[in-house]
Coordinates of C-alpha atoms in Angstrom, one line a residue:
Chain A
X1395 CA -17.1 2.6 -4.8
X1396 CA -13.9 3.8 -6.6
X1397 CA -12.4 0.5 -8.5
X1398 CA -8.6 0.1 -10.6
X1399 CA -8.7 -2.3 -13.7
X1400 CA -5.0 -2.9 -13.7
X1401 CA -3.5 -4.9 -16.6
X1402 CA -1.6 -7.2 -17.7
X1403 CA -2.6 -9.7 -13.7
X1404 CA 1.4 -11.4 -14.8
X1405 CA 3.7 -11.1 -17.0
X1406 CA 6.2 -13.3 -18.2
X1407 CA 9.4 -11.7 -19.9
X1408 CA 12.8 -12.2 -20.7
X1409 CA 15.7 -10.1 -19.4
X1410 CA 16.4 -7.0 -21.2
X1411 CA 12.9 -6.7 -23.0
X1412 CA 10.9 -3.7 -22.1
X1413 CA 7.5 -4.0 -20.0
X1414 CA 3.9 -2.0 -20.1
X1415 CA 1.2 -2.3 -17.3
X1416 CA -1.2 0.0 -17.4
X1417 CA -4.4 1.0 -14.8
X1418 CA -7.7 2.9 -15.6
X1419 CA -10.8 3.5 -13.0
X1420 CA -14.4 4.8 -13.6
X1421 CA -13.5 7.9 -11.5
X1422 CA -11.2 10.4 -11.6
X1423 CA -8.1 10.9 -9.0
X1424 CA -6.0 13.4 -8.7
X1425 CA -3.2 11.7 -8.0
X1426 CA -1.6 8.6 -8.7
X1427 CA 0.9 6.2 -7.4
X1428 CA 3.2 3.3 -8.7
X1429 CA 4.3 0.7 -6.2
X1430 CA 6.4 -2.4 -6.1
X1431 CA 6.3 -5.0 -3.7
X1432 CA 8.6 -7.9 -2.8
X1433 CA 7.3 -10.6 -0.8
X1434 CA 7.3 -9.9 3.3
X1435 CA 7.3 -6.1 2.5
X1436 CA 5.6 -3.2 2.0
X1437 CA 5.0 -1.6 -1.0
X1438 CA 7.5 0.6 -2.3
X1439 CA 6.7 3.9 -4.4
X1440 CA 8.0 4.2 -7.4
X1441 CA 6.4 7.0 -9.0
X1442 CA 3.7 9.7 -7.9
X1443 CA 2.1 11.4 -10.6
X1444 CA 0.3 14.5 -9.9
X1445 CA -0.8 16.4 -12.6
X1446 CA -3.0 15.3 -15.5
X1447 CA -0.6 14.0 -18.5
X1448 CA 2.4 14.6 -16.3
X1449 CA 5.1 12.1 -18.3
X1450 CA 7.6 11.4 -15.5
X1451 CA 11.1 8.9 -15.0
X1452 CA 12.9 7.5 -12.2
X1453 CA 15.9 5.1 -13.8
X1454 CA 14.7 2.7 -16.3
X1455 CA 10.9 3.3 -15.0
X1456 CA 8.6 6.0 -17.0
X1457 CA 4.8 6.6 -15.8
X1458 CA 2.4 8.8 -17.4
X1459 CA -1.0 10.7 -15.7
X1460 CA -3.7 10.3 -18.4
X1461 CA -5.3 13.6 -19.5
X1462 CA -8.7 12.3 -18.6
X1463 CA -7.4 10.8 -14.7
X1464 CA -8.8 8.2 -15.0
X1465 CA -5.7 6.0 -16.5
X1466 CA -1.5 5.6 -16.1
X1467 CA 0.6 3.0 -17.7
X1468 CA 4.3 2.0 -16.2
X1469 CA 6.8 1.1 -18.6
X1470 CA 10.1 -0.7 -17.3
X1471 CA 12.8 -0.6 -19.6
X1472 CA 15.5 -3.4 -20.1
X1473 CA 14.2 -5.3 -17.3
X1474 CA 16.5 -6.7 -15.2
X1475 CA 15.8 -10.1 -12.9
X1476 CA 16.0 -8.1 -9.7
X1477 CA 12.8 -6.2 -11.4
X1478 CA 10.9 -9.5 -10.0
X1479 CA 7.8 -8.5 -8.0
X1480 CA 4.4 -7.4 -7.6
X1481 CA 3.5 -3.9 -9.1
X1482 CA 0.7 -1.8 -7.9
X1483 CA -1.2 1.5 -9.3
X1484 CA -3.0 3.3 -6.7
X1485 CA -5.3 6.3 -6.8
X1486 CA -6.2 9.1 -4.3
X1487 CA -7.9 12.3 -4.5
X1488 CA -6.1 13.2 -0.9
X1489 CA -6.6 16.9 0.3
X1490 CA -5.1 18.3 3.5
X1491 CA -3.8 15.2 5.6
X1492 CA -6.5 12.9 5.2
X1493 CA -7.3 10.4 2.2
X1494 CA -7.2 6.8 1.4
X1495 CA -5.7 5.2 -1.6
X1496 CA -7.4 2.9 -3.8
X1497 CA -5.2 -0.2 -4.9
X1498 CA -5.2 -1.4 -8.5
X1499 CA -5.0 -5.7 -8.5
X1500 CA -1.2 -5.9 -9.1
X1501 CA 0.5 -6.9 -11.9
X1502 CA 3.3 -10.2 -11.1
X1503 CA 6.0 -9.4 -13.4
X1504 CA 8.5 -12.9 -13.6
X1505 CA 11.9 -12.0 -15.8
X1506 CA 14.1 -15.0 -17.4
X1507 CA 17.7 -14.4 -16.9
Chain B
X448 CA 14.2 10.0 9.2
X449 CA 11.8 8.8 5.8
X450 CA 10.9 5.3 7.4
X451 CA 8.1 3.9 8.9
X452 CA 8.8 1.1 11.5
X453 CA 6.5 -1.9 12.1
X454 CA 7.5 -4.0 14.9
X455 CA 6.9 -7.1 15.6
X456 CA 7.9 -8.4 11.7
X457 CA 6.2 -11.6 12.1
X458 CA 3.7 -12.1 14.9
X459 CA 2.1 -16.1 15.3
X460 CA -1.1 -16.0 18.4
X461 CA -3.8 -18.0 19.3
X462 CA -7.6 -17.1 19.0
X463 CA -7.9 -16.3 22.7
X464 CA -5.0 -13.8 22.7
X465 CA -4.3 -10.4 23.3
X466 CA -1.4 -8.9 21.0
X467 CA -0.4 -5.5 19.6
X468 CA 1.1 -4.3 16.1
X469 CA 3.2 -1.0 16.3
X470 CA 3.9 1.5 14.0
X471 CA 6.3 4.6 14.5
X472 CA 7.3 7.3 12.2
X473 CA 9.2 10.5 12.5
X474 CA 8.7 12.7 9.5
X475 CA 6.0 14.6 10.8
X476 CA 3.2 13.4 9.0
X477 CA -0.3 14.2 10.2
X478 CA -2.0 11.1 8.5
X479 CA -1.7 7.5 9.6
X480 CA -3.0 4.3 8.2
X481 CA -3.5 0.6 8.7
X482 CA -4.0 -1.7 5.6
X483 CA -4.9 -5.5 5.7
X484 CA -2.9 -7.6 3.0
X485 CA -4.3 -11.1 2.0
X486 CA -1.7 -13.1 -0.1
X487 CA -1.7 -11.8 -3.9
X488 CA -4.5 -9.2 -3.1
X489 CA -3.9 -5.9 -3.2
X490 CA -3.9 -4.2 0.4
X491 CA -7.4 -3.2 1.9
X492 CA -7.8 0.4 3.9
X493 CA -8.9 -0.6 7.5
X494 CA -8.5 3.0 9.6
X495 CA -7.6 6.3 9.1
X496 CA -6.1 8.4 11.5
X497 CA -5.9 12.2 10.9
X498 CA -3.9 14.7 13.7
X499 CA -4.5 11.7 16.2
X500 CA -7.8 11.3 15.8
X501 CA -9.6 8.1 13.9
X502 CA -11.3 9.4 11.0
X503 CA -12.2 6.4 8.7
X504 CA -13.0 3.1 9.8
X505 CA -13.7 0.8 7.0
X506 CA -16.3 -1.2 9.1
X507 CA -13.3 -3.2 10.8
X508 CA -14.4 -5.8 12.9
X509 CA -14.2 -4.5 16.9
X510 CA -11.8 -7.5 17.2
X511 CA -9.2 -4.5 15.8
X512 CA -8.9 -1.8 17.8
X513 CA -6.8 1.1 16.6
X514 CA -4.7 3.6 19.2
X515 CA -2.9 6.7 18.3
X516 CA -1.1 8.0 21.3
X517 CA 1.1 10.5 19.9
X518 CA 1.8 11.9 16.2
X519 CA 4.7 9.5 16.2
X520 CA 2.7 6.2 16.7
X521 CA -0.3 4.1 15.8
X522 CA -1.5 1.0 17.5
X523 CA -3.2 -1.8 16.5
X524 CA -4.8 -3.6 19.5
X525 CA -5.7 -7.5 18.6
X526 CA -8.2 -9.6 20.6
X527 CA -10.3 -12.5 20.1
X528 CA -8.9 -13.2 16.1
X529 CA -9.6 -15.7 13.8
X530 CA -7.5 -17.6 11.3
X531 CA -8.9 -15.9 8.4
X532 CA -7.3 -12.6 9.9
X533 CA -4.4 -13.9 9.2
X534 CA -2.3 -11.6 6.9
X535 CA 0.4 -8.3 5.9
X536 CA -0.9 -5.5 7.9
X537 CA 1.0 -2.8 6.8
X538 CA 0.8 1.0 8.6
X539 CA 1.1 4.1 6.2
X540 CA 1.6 8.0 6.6
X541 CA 1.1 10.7 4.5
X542 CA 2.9 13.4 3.7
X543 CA 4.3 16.2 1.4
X544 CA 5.6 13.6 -1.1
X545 CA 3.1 11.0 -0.6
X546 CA 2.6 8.0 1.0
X547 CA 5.1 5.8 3.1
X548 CA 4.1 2.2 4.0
X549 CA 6.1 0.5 6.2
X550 CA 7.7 -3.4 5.7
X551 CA 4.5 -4.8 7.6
X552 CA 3.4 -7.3 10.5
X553 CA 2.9 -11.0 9.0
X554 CA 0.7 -12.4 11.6
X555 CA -0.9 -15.8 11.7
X556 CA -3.6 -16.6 13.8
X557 CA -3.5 -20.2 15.2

């Protein structure tokens, strides 16, 4: 089946510095996702991407649809502590109303005040 | 309306119960989901529900049984769990602008 190599699994950083993660699958999507997840909740969305080498922002956060689908990196600038959680990069080649997504592993990002 | 509601939040039963998750959303959305979270795993597809009809099922144990009433809500009927169910289940729709999970049932199986 359709796998996610997400990377870096945690990250340790202090606050302010910037922060990359970055997923890539054997397959191709054709569209994917950026979550966030606090503990006891759901995941968030971030960002949806798509179109292939679609560049797009939402605040500090910037996300970018490889030209080949098959990666996306996030990139968190000037992290803040509140910017504490687990980060997800999902696929899905949804059509219609129907489709699954497929989960990356997560990235645990920790930030020192 | 953008939310999805899960209801209970936390849920603790015994193996030889009989409980219920709910989900409830009113955007409209003609896809519904229900995803199994295990502590620092990613969350697992379990069913698929498409216009009110189950259209994936992920070879869930029958211990789960899913329920779609309406295009508002989605059921998941427990019976007979076991500890190692234990764990976020989190119900999902899918729309225009993607999807929308909701904040998820922590249940513990005793």
């Amino acid at each position: 089946g359709q796998q996610l190599n997400q990377s870096p699994q945690s990250m340790f950083i202090q606050e302010g510095e910037d922060v990359s993660m970055n997923c890539t699958s054997s397959s191709i999507f054709n569209t994917w996702l950026w979550y966030k997840q606090d503990p006891g909740e759901g995941p968030v969305l971030l960002i949806a991407l798509y179109k292939a080498g679609e560049l797009t922002s939402n605040g500090r956060l910037t996300a970018q649809f490889g030209i080949t689908r098959k990666d996306s990196f996030l990139n968190i600038s000037a992290s803040i502590p509140s910017d504490v959680g687990i980060y997800f990069c999902a696929g899905s080649n949804y059509g219609g109303s129907q489709g699954n997504l497929i989960f990356g592993k997560g990235t645990k990002l920790s930030v020192k005040p | 309306d953008t939310e999805v509601t899960q209801t209970p939040k936390h849920l603790v039963m015994g193996m030889t119960n009989k409980k219920s998750l709910k989900c409830e959303q009113h955007m409209g959305h003609r896809a519904m989901y229900w995803y199994k979270q295990k502590a620092k795993k990613p969350p697992e597809l379990m069913f698929v529900y498409s216009y009110e009809k189950l259209s994936i099922n992920e070879s869930v144990p029958s211990r789960f049984s899913p329920e779609c009433p309406n295009s508002s809500l989605l059921n998941l009927h427990l019976h007979a769990l076991q500890p190692e169910d234990s764990a976020l289940y989190l119900c999902a729709t899918l729309g225009g602008l993607g999807y929308t999970f909701g904040s998820g049932t922590r249940l513990t199986v005793v």
